[in-house]
Amino acid sequence: MMTPNPLRVLILGAGSGIAQATARLYAAEGAMIGLAGRNAERLTAIAADLTARGAAATEIFDIDFTDPDAAATLAGMVAKLGGLDHVLLAYGVLGDQALADRDAAAALAIIDVNFRSAAAWMLAVANLLEVQGRGSLVVLGSVAGDRGRRSNYVYGAAKAGLAVLVQGISHRFRSVGPRVVIVKPGPTDTAMTAGMAKGGPMWATPEAVAAVVRKAADSGGPVVYAPGRWWLIMAIIRNIPAAIFNKMNF
Amino acid sequence: MRVAQPAFPDELPPLMRQGAELPHGVLAGGLRRSYGDSCINDGGALVEMTGLDRFVRFDRTTGLLEAEAGVSLSAILKLAIPAGFFLPVTPGTKFVTLGGAIANDVHGKNHHRAGSFGRWIRSVSLLRSDGSACFVADDDATGLFAATVGGLGLTGVMTRATLQLAPIASSNMAVETVPFGNLGEFFALSGESDASHDYTVAWIDCLAQGDKLGRGIFTRARHASDGELRVKPPGGPSVPIDAPGFLLNRLSIAAFNEVYFRLAGRARQATVSYDPFFYPLDAIGGWNRLYGSRGFYQYQSVVPPSVAADATAEMLRTIADAGQGSFLAVLKTFGDVASPGLLSFPRQGTTLALDFANKGGPTLWLLDRLDAIVRQAGGRLYPAKDGRLPPAMFRAGYPALDQFTTHLDPGMSSTFWRRMTP
């Protein structure tokens, strides 16, 4: 379905499960979708899927997100897409907390991907959206960023950093012009969580999270939980006194 | 059973190689709607394919669709219906993967016109456990295509397939229901309706006896010739807990059947969405829990046309005598369109599908008696619905078994396969 003015969407980390599910929603709307990631072969398969589902066009950007010059790379992508309406920053790694406990390099690798490089991309996107005076940036955070716990606190700290960045950018944009939102999913059944025991009421599908992400790009923010019940759960968890929290085993 | 969940095709070759080294090898799995053990691999590896659910290309003018094997029929319908296409053949649930539909060469209510699902498959991309990839088209002379269609996933992992969709003018169905008083009336109605309608199927009251033996309700339908092309939104009620066993006894089933027969006791016509017509049980999540924690046996047979009337009557008499009714007794005439697979279940004749609450010994005894009738008639049972088929009966029902075995991937197996080939 070619529409005369398709929505132009850039997905950073297009291979992730939540990103793919979100991209399918955009494809069904006839959007033009830029897919950025590290594996061109996989991105090609995703692009074909989106085209079959109705995307107006797709562009593949085979990039390393830790490259320092995000702003220049972003400008090149926008030129290829012919504009930019929505950006989804979806890449990240869970890492191995047990390894990070002992090995500073492993801990910093988690922080480099999830915070350092993501921050550079967020600032580059924010500057671009500010110049054009419209558009939206949705960042995938995590409920792990709401309270540190021993099983994933380095990952959680990086995601918490993103939340503060979103807060600041949102303040900078105030209530006019571009929108910036952090979506904080709970545990989601994707490749990132492969190998964990799944199922049960705490686990969401990538499709359910994608619906929240897609909506966040149009309305709401700056903090959105996915599914929404995590707002309440995390409000409680954040407020448990440390003396009690630290005795809990989860 | 070790389970892997790949998200991209490039993850498959190492998973296959590792799985093939296990004593019970590796099997690809889909949405696991097969009732028996053909979709599990106890003691081996299972590669869950549902993450490989991308479309590869869709030609909106011809309806030719290539997709990864883990895509569900539900997702295909969502794509195809707004474009004016439908599945050429569909089973009674849309929660089946493309690979699973091929592996079981599923059939639908339009078998007399369209044949089995495999007839609409143009090509399959296979990955063997030794890491070699091959592409087999429907004109393949090596026999690998014929082994793969209906081959229970044992000839390699299907990575992609190309399916020819069927054009439709509307997502609605023009449906007509006609009650019939006995089995003879069924065969008359079926013969006349197969010539005039795309879809035909009958529900049978399998507790009715005597001159009411085989009474039921016949449904015949066509795609509506005009109207909207709308995908039904998902959702619906679900069954939260296992029903207690006492809900399923002879009296409750007899009462249900009586009420159902009376409610539908006059001929009527209606236009309904495709979804409740094809997938009534999909609207009730976890419907199988209605059978309680002991579950149920499905039993689906097909018997050749020459003996169909006698064999079906004998099966229904046996069930009625045993007093073990089935809520879902479904009768359908398969047409003469040949199935492409060496182990395809559909063949010309009459198919009877039943499910029986698992009451242990008495249920198995009844199924053994039904086996004897089917075997005597020269018929066969459906592996996708089986949990107890004796190997000798499998061998008798599938004469191309030895030919199939030459195409088996040596690194692959399933619990069903080991049960059939001890």
XYZ file of C-alpha atoms in Angstrom:
672
model
C 0.000 0.000 0.000
C 1.846 3.081 -1.192
C 0.569 6.122 0.617
C 1.492 9.546 -0.737
C 3.182 10.620 2.507
C 4.219 7.560 4.443
C 5.385 7.870 8.021
C 9.192 7.700 8.084
C 10.396 5.490 10.890
C 13.924 4.629 11.991
C 14.486 1.604 14.188
C 17.825 1.381 15.965
C 18.381 -2.274 16.865
C 15.846 -3.644 14.389
C 16.707 -7.296 15.069
C 15.309 -7.348 18.609
C 12.033 -9.154 19.184
C 10.155 -6.069 20.405
C 11.584 -3.992 17.531
C 10.423 -6.527 14.936
C 6.942 -6.689 16.421
C 6.756 -2.876 16.450
C 8.068 -2.643 12.883
C 5.227 -4.944 11.782
C 2.700 -2.475 13.198
C 4.355 0.328 11.247
C 4.463 -1.840 8.110
C 0.721 -2.481 8.329
C 0.284 1.320 8.334
C 2.281 1.582 5.107
C 5.252 3.332 6.721
C 8.699 3.736 5.252
C 11.034 1.966 7.634
C 14.772 2.275 8.201
C 16.285 -0.772 9.898
C 19.597 -0.273 11.663
C 21.555 -3.129 13.154
C 24.678 -5.221 12.998
C 23.618 -8.164 10.840
C 22.759 -7.266 7.261
C 21.510 -10.752 6.408
C 19.010 -10.697 9.263
C 17.959 -7.136 8.469
C 17.312 -8.209 4.873
C 14.970 -10.954 6.069
C 13.167 -8.488 8.342
C 12.878 -5.969 5.499
C 11.318 -8.573 3.187
C 8.794 -9.443 5.902
C 7.879 -5.781 6.387
C 7.521 -5.227 2.649
C 5.153 -8.205 2.386
C 3.158 -6.752 5.285
C 2.665 -3.448 3.491
C 5.633 -1.189 4.291
C 5.955 1.547 1.645
C 9.710 0.916 1.510
C 12.549 -0.269 3.702
C 16.182 0.772 4.061
C 18.852 -1.292 5.746
C 21.639 0.362 7.737
C 24.348 -2.098 8.662
C 26.066 -0.182 11.473
C 27.957 -0.536 14.727
C 26.109 1.528 17.333
C 29.269 2.054 19.385
C 30.846 4.105 16.571
C 31.439 7.549 18.016
C 29.840 9.750 15.401
C 26.152 9.042 15.850
C 25.059 12.465 14.596
C 26.753 12.125 11.210
C 25.541 8.533 10.735
C 22.024 9.622 11.678
C 22.087 12.466 9.161
C 23.027 10.001 6.429
C 20.144 7.699 7.390
C 17.628 10.527 7.407
C 18.799 11.614 3.977
C 18.175 8.076 2.684
C 14.735 7.898 4.312
C 13.838 11.338 2.995
C 12.829 12.595 6.434
C 12.150 11.324 9.920
C 8.947 11.109 11.946
C 9.470 8.346 14.520
C 12.602 6.820 16.006
C 12.646 3.675 18.141
C 15.822 2.945 20.042
C 15.507 -0.758 20.783
C 18.970 -2.235 21.018
C 20.539 -3.510 24.178
C 22.163 -6.503 25.788
C 21.242 -8.161 29.059
C 24.817 -9.282 29.721
C 25.973 -11.693 32.381
C 25.655 -10.140 35.831
C 27.630 -12.881 37.569
C 30.529 -12.233 35.221
C 30.146 -8.449 35.583
C 30.366 -8.810 39.386
C 33.955 -10.038 39.043
C 35.136 -8.578 35.765
C 35.074 -4.799 35.318
C 35.541 -5.110 31.554
C 32.380 -7.221 31.283
C 30.468 -4.684 33.379
C 31.687 -1.791 31.263
C 30.749 -3.653 28.068
C 27.148 -3.842 29.297
C 27.216 -0.132 30.174
C 28.867 0.813 26.872
C 26.138 -0.742 24.756
C 23.107 -0.055 26.907
C 24.016 3.433 28.104
C 27.047 5.070 26.528
C 26.242 4.400 22.884
C 22.483 4.648 23.412
C 22.976 8.074 25.038
C 24.947 9.278 22.022
C 22.167 8.161 19.670
C 19.438 9.655 21.832
C 21.169 13.029 21.930
C 21.750 12.957 18.180
C 18.085 12.121 17.548
C 16.923 14.728 20.078
C 18.940 17.453 18.375
C 17.538 16.512 14.991
C 13.950 16.417 16.225
C 14.424 19.769 17.955
C 15.624 21.361 14.721
C 12.657 20.033 12.764
C 10.293 20.896 15.617
C 8.332 17.631 15.470
C 8.656 13.858 15.560
C 9.053 11.347 18.350
C 11.740 9.292 19.985
C 10.752 6.163 21.887
C 13.472 4.455 23.917
C 13.170 0.919 25.246
C 14.075 0.948 28.910
C 13.328 -1.736 31.451
C 11.647 -2.213 34.792
C 15.135 -3.382 35.827
C 16.080 0.331 35.775
C 13.593 1.150 38.545
C 15.388 -0.657 41.332
C 18.738 -2.408 41.412
C 18.683 -6.047 42.294
C 21.528 -8.468 42.371
C 20.573 -10.533 39.320
C 20.853 -7.698 36.746
C 21.852 -4.377 38.348
C 24.520 -3.359 35.827
C 21.994 -3.707 33.007
C 19.443 -2.015 35.282
C 21.790 0.899 36.044
C 22.355 1.525 32.326
C 18.597 1.467 31.663
C 18.076 3.818 34.654
C 20.553 6.187 33.018
C 18.480 6.176 29.845
C 15.382 7.008 31.869
C 17.061 10.112 33.327
C 18.208 11.141 29.856
C 14.649 10.819 28.573
C 13.431 12.839 31.531
C 15.912 15.591 30.729
C 15.199 15.635 26.992
C 11.484 15.665 27.740
C 12.001 18.653 30.032
C 14.036 20.348 27.330
C 11.261 19.801 24.784
C 8.615 20.733 27.407
C 5.116 20.101 26.197
C 5.534 21.351 22.644
C 7.216 20.008 19.558
C 8.875 16.625 19.557
C 7.933 13.837 21.927
C 10.315 11.620 23.851
C 9.167 8.564 25.770
C 10.827 5.706 27.603
C 8.873 2.470 27.506
C 9.718 0.107 30.357
C 8.719 -3.467 29.596
C 8.585 -6.168 32.209
C 9.952 -9.604 31.347
C 9.226 -10.288 27.678
C 9.493 -13.509 25.722
C 12.254 -12.575 23.244
C 15.693 -13.781 22.192
C 17.205 -11.613 24.959
C 15.543 -13.766 27.577
C 16.113 -17.106 25.780
C 16.968 -19.800 28.269
C 14.923 -18.317 31.128
C 11.911 -20.181 32.412
C 8.968 -18.375 30.823
C 5.233 -18.362 31.091
C 3.089 -17.200 33.946
C 1.397 -13.871 34.512
C 4.632 -11.821 34.674
C 5.686 -12.564 31.086
C 4.502 -10.514 28.122
C 4.696 -11.237 24.405
C 6.727 -8.952 22.127
C 3.444 -8.149 20.336
C 1.831 -6.855 23.535
C 4.858 -4.645 24.273
C 4.968 -3.492 20.629
C 1.398 -2.216 20.857
C 2.438 -0.045 23.828
C 5.571 1.150 22.008
C 3.631 2.090 18.889
C 1.073 4.030 20.914
C 3.793 5.774 22.927
C 5.161 7.304 19.725
C 1.845 9.135 19.223
C 0.753 9.972 22.750
C 1.615 9.792 26.413
C 4.922 9.776 28.178
C 7.558 10.469 29.144
C 7.435 7.172 31.098
C 5.221 4.296 29.962
C 5.188 0.774 31.394
C 4.487 -2.215 29.164
C 2.131 -3.815 29.990
C 0.693 -0.955 32.041
C 0.300 -2.968 35.257
C 4.067 -2.714 35.758
C 3.533 0.919 36.786
C 1.821 -0.260 39.950
C 4.135 -3.199 40.558
C 7.231 -1.004 40.244
C 5.714 1.762 42.387
C 5.472 -0.808 45.157
C 8.889 -2.331 44.530
C 10.589 1.092 44.464
C 9.108 1.898 47.862
C 10.046 -1.234 49.743
C 12.634 -0.200 52.352
C 16.106 -1.528 51.604
C 16.219 -3.342 54.931
C 13.325 -5.464 53.748
C 14.087 -5.499 50.019
C 17.565 -6.848 50.533
C 16.200 -9.848 52.379
C 13.952 -10.708 49.467
C 15.067 -13.339 47.058
C 14.182 -12.413 43.472
C 13.490 -32.868 25.716
C 15.803 -29.908 25.140
C 14.076 -26.973 23.462
C 15.729 -24.236 21.411
C 13.921 -21.116 20.209
C 15.812 -19.606 17.270
C 14.747 -16.160 16.031
C 16.702 -16.179 12.744
C 17.380 -18.913 10.160
C 21.167 -18.596 10.534
C 20.826 -20.049 14.036
C 19.424 -23.319 12.695
C 22.476 -25.187 11.300
C 24.374 -25.337 14.626
C 21.172 -26.268 16.503
C 20.530 -29.070 14.011
C 24.074 -30.407 14.238
C 24.012 -30.415 18.047
C 20.551 -31.982 18.148
C 21.461 -34.705 15.673
C 24.168 -35.906 18.042
C 21.681 -36.678 20.820
C 20.523 -40.313 21.020
C 17.000 -39.320 19.953
C 18.051 -36.696 17.478
C 16.261 -33.476 16.720
C 12.755 -32.471 15.652
C 11.314 -29.130 14.567
C 8.156 -28.102 16.390
C 5.471 -25.560 15.639
C 2.403 -24.550 17.639
C 1.911 -28.152 18.816
C -1.730 -28.574 17.953
C -1.098 -32.193 16.969
C -2.890 -34.199 19.608
C -0.440 -37.049 19.938
C 3.318 -37.460 20.100
C 4.280 -36.610 16.513
C 5.236 -33.083 17.640
C 7.397 -34.048 20.602
C 10.783 -35.690 20.892
C 11.303 -37.193 24.345
C 14.967 -37.524 25.197
C 15.980 -35.550 22.136
C 16.051 -31.951 20.975
C 13.180 -29.809 19.769
C 13.695 -26.692 17.702
C 10.714 -24.450 18.261
C 10.085 -22.694 14.966
C 7.554 -20.032 15.955
C 10.225 -17.313 16.095
C 10.891 -17.904 12.390
C 7.668 -16.279 11.303
C 8.657 -13.796 8.626
C 7.080 -13.421 5.230
C 9.565 -13.563 2.389
C 7.397 -12.305 -0.450
C 3.734 -11.906 -1.191
C 2.439 -11.289 -4.686
C -0.861 -9.488 -4.207
C -1.913 -10.130 -7.793
C -1.300 -13.886 -7.997
C -1.657 -14.808 -4.323
C 1.677 -16.608 -4.263
C 3.173 -16.365 -0.777
C 6.614 -17.380 0.431
C 7.144 -17.427 4.184
C 9.317 -18.859 6.911
C 7.984 -22.156 8.198
C 7.150 -20.881 11.688
C 4.536 -18.404 10.493
C 1.034 -19.316 11.689
C -2.002 -19.798 9.478
C -3.558 -17.051 11.603
C -0.834 -14.607 10.525
C -1.237 -15.696 6.902
C -4.977 -14.982 7.079
C -4.303 -11.535 8.532
C -2.086 -10.764 5.571
C -4.131 -12.501 2.880
C -7.736 -11.541 3.635
C -7.449 -7.754 3.159
C -5.667 -8.517 -0.130
C -8.568 -10.725 -1.247
C -7.036 -14.140 -0.655
C -7.685 -17.077 1.652
C -5.926 -20.264 2.644
C -6.561 -22.750 -0.186
C -7.120 -25.441 2.462
C -7.471 -24.922 6.194
C -7.719 -27.261 9.171
C -10.136 -26.518 12.024
C -7.667 -24.338 13.904
C -5.664 -21.370 12.632
C -3.049 -21.881 15.350
C -0.928 -24.110 13.161
C 2.393 -23.178 11.581
C 2.991 -23.337 7.854
C 5.624 -26.015 8.464
C 3.238 -28.004 10.645
C 0.463 -27.813 8.060
C 2.861 -29.227 5.454
C 4.354 -31.855 7.764
C 0.869 -33.219 8.453
C -0.501 -32.491 4.979
C -3.639 -31.163 6.655
C -7.063 -31.175 5.040
C -10.171 -29.086 5.311
C -13.869 -29.049 4.584
C -13.128 -28.427 0.886
C -11.127 -31.608 0.323
C -13.544 -32.766 -2.399
C -12.580 -29.679 -4.425
C -9.123 -28.635 -3.291
C -7.475 -31.816 -2.044
C -5.000 -31.581 0.811
C -2.885 -28.581 1.914
C 0.227 -30.031 0.275
C -1.353 -29.720 -3.160
C -1.007 -25.937 -2.832
C 2.625 -25.982 -1.780
C 4.860 -25.025 -4.681
C 8.211 -25.479 -2.980
C 9.877 -26.099 0.355
C 13.341 -25.069 1.561
C 14.773 -27.821 3.725
C 17.749 -27.872 6.026
C 19.080 -31.347 6.743
C 20.770 -32.156 10.027
C 24.151 -32.550 8.299
C 23.947 -28.826 7.513
C 23.085 -29.211 3.821
C 20.273 -27.044 2.491
C 17.982 -28.020 -0.358
C 15.085 -26.532 -2.207
C 12.418 -28.975 -3.385
C 9.675 -27.951 -5.754
C 6.409 -29.781 -6.345
C 7.753 -31.195 -9.621
C 10.750 -32.706 -7.811
C 11.716 -36.085 -9.264
C 13.846 -37.288 -6.353
C 10.855 -37.999 -4.150
C 12.014 -35.646 -1.386
C 9.052 -33.287 -1.919
C 6.609 -36.200 -1.684
C 8.374 -37.395 1.462
C 8.347 -33.941 3.062
C 4.645 -33.205 2.459
C 2.930 -35.231 5.163
C 6.352 -36.423 6.315
C 5.821 -35.460 9.987
C 8.881 -33.197 9.946
C 11.309 -36.091 9.600
C 13.004 -35.228 6.290
C 14.785 -32.110 7.580
C 13.740 -28.785 9.042
C 11.517 -26.810 6.698
C 12.875 -23.268 6.741
C 10.603 -21.699 4.127
C 7.758 -22.677 1.854
C 5.821 -21.187 -1.018
C 2.043 -21.466 -0.862
C -0.547 -20.659 -3.509
C -3.415 -18.784 -1.849
C -6.961 -18.834 -3.205
C -8.802 -15.672 -4.288
C -11.937 -14.662 -2.375
C -14.411 -11.830 -2.910
C -15.470 -11.628 0.749
C -14.384 -12.739 4.200
C -17.917 -13.955 4.810
C -19.291 -17.397 4.176
C -22.709 -18.311 2.856
C -23.551 -21.274 5.065
C -26.439 -23.706 4.909
C -27.236 -26.295 7.570
C -29.407 -29.300 6.839
C -30.350 -31.904 9.450
C -30.343 -35.538 8.384
C -31.937 -38.494 10.096
C -29.455 -41.299 9.471
C -26.260 -42.327 7.761
C -27.922 -43.094 4.412
C -29.229 -39.538 4.268
C -25.724 -38.280 5.036
C -24.238 -40.036 2.026
C -27.014 -38.736 -0.229
C -26.607 -35.156 1.034
C -22.847 -35.358 0.811
C -22.900 -36.647 -2.752
C -25.240 -33.911 -3.923
C -23.560 -31.099 -1.935
C -19.982 -31.951 -2.912
C -20.988 -31.150 -6.475
C -22.499 -27.779 -5.583
C -20.535 -26.458 -2.589
C -16.878 -25.696 -1.834
C -17.137 -26.749 1.800
C -19.057 -29.682 3.242
C -18.932 -31.365 6.634
C -21.312 -33.068 9.041
C -21.670 -33.284 12.796
C -22.907 -36.647 13.985
C -24.806 -37.599 17.114
C -22.738 -40.675 17.835
C -24.958 -41.886 20.657
C -28.028 -42.231 18.411
C -28.935 -45.856 17.690
C -31.247 -47.975 15.546
C -32.889 -46.204 12.660
C -31.440 -42.911 13.944
C -27.902 -44.266 13.623
C -25.705 -41.581 12.119
C -28.231 -38.754 12.445
C -26.659 -35.343 12.428
C -26.393 -31.929 10.897
C -24.881 -31.289 7.520
C -23.155 -27.994 6.808
C -22.347 -26.784 3.324
C -20.875 -23.428 2.432
C -19.246 -21.167 -0.094
C -17.272 -17.973 0.199
C -19.758 -15.122 -0.177
C -19.643 -13.593 -3.636
C -19.403 -10.024 -2.365
C -18.948 -8.103 0.869
C -16.177 -6.946 3.131
C -12.658 -8.346 3.441
C -12.219 -8.163 7.182
C -9.942 -9.998 9.572
C -11.624 -10.933 12.803
C -10.081 -9.275 15.860
C -8.404 -11.762 18.216
C -9.614 -12.709 21.670
C -12.519 -14.559 23.163
C -13.299 -16.491 26.291
C -10.910 -19.085 27.605
C -11.269 -22.081 29.868
C -9.402 -21.214 33.082
C -9.288 -24.613 34.766
C -9.624 -28.301 34.000
C -13.222 -29.432 34.103
C -13.997 -32.170 36.618
C -14.430 -35.613 35.091
C -18.075 -35.988 36.082
C -19.079 -33.392 33.505
C -18.301 -35.894 30.799
C -20.454 -38.939 30.982
C -22.907 -40.693 28.800
C -25.834 -38.653 30.099
C -24.228 -35.244 29.638
C -23.101 -36.051 26.124
C -26.474 -37.506 25.224
C -28.132 -34.375 26.596
C -25.745 -32.113 24.722
C -26.295 -34.017 21.495
C -30.063 -33.963 21.885
C -30.115 -30.224 22.535
C -27.703 -29.516 19.713
C -29.653 -31.622 17.274
C -32.921 -29.940 18.210
C -31.515 -26.419 18.105
C -30.202 -27.025 14.623
C -33.132 -29.248 13.800
C -34.317 -27.338 10.756
C -32.597 -26.322 7.583
C -31.361 -22.761 7.554
C -29.142 -20.383 5.642
C -26.903 -17.684 7.039
C -23.997 -15.452 6.184
C -21.273 -15.590 8.810
C -17.660 -14.493 9.118
C -15.055 -17.022 8.035
C -13.702 -17.204 11.591
C -16.566 -18.872 13.481
C -17.229 -21.041 10.423
C -13.732 -22.481 10.132
C -12.363 -22.026 13.641
C -15.159 -22.386 16.211
C -12.858 -23.840 18.865
C -10.171 -21.177 18.427
C -12.551 -18.735 20.124
C -12.376 -20.802 23.315
C -8.798 -20.767 24.570
C -7.799 -24.040 26.226
C -10.999 -25.857 25.191
C -9.166 -29.149 25.687
C -9.330 -28.491 29.435
C -13.031 -29.289 29.236
C -11.891 -32.909 29.102
C -10.343 -32.639 32.545
C -6.841 -33.443 33.649
C -6.826 -36.930 32.099
C -7.313 -35.411 28.680
C -8.813 -37.158 25.699
C -8.003 -39.266 22.669
C -8.648 -38.016 19.179
C -9.359 -40.668 16.635
C -9.601 -39.882 12.952
C -9.913 -42.516 10.287
C -10.514 -42.611 6.569
C -12.008 -45.608 4.771
C -12.277 -46.161 1.001
C -15.525 -45.255 -0.819
C -16.594 -48.790 -1.691
C -16.900 -49.804 1.970
C -17.439 -46.361 3.496
C -21.141 -46.714 4.302
C -20.810 -50.110 5.983
C -17.611 -49.366 7.866
C -18.900 -46.006 9.138
C -22.171 -47.567 10.295
C -20.255 -50.271 12.109
C -18.022 -47.737 13.822
C -21.000 -45.682 14.972
C -22.777 -48.819 16.233
C -19.645 -49.799 18.157
C -19.405 -46.354 19.768
C -23.098 -46.238 20.641
C -22.914 -49.761 22.135
C -19.893 -48.803 24.203
C -21.757 -45.750 25.488
C -18.677 -43.577 25.144
C -19.947 -40.677 23.121
C -17.901 -37.930 21.626
C -18.910 -34.260 21.549
C -17.065 -33.772 18.345
C -17.986 -36.458 15.885
C -17.303 -35.123 12.436
C -17.977 -36.888 9.174
C -16.725 -35.753 5.786
C -16.291 -37.248 2.345
C -12.806 -36.882 0.886
C -12.752 -36.444 -2.881
C -10.601 -38.085 -5.518
C -7.912 -35.368 -5.644
C -4.711 -37.276 -4.899
C -2.588 -36.118 -1.959
C 1.016 -35.376 -2.900
C 2.728 -36.896 0.131
C 3.979 -40.451 0.618
C 2.527 -40.414 4.150
C -0.381 -38.017 3.506
C -3.432 -39.004 5.499
C -6.191 -37.827 3.119
C -7.276 -40.310 0.481
C -10.574 -40.770 -1.320
C -13.300 -42.032 0.978
C -15.079 -41.098 4.176
C -13.345 -39.678 7.200
C -14.725 -39.829 10.727
C -13.101 -37.716 13.457
C -13.921 -38.373 17.084
C -12.680 -37.430 20.484
C -13.134 -39.512 23.569
C -12.500 -38.449 27.148
C -9.677 -40.594 28.483
C -11.261 -43.177 30.763
C -8.284 -45.459 30.630
C -8.887 -49.132 29.796
C -12.472 -48.900 28.471
C -11.492 -46.089 26.087
C -8.473 -47.973 24.764
C -10.613 -51.096 24.357
C -13.122 -49.130 22.261
C -10.372 -47.640 20.113
C -8.954 -51.125 19.492
C -12.368 -52.234 18.247
C -12.563 -49.197 15.942
C -9.055 -50.060 14.692
C -10.272 -53.504 13.672
C -13.104 -52.001 11.607
C -10.845 -49.441 9.926
C -8.195 -52.017 9.156
C -10.718 -54.488 7.789
C -12.031 -51.715 5.521
C -8.542 -50.989 4.204
C -8.474 -47.576 5.858
C -5.942 -45.672 7.897
C -5.598 -43.361 10.905
C -4.295 -39.794 11.081
C -0.880 -39.551 12.794
C -1.435 -35.883 13.724
C -4.305 -36.971 15.956
C -2.877 -40.180 17.278
C -1.601 -41.212 20.679
C -1.927 -45.010 20.505
C -1.908 -46.342 16.936
C -0.352 -49.827 16.814
C 2.727 -49.923 14.527
C 1.312 -52.773 12.449
C -1.774 -50.747 11.649
C 0.350 -47.746 10.703
C 2.338 -49.956 8.332
C -0.843 -51.422 6.826
C -2.428 -48.010 6.335
C 0.591 -46.394 4.715
C 1.962 -48.677 2.000
C 4.570 -46.092 0.882
C 6.235 -46.248 4.311
C 9.392 -48.009 3.093
C 9.783 -45.547 0.249
C 9.365 -42.700 2.746
C 12.024 -44.133 5.031
C 14.701 -43.733 2.344
C 14.226 -39.938 2.603
C 14.372 -39.789 6.395
C 16.935 -37.398 7.821
C 19.144 -39.685 9.935
C 19.598 -36.990 12.600
C 15.851 -36.482 13.092
C 13.241 -38.371 15.010
C 10.091 -37.948 17.079
C 8.425 -39.857 19.881
C 5.731 -40.899 17.395
C 8.276 -42.177 14.894
C 10.080 -44.285 17.481
C 6.743 -45.679 18.622
C 5.811 -46.628 15.036
C 9.199 -48.093 14.096
C 10.368 -49.926 17.203
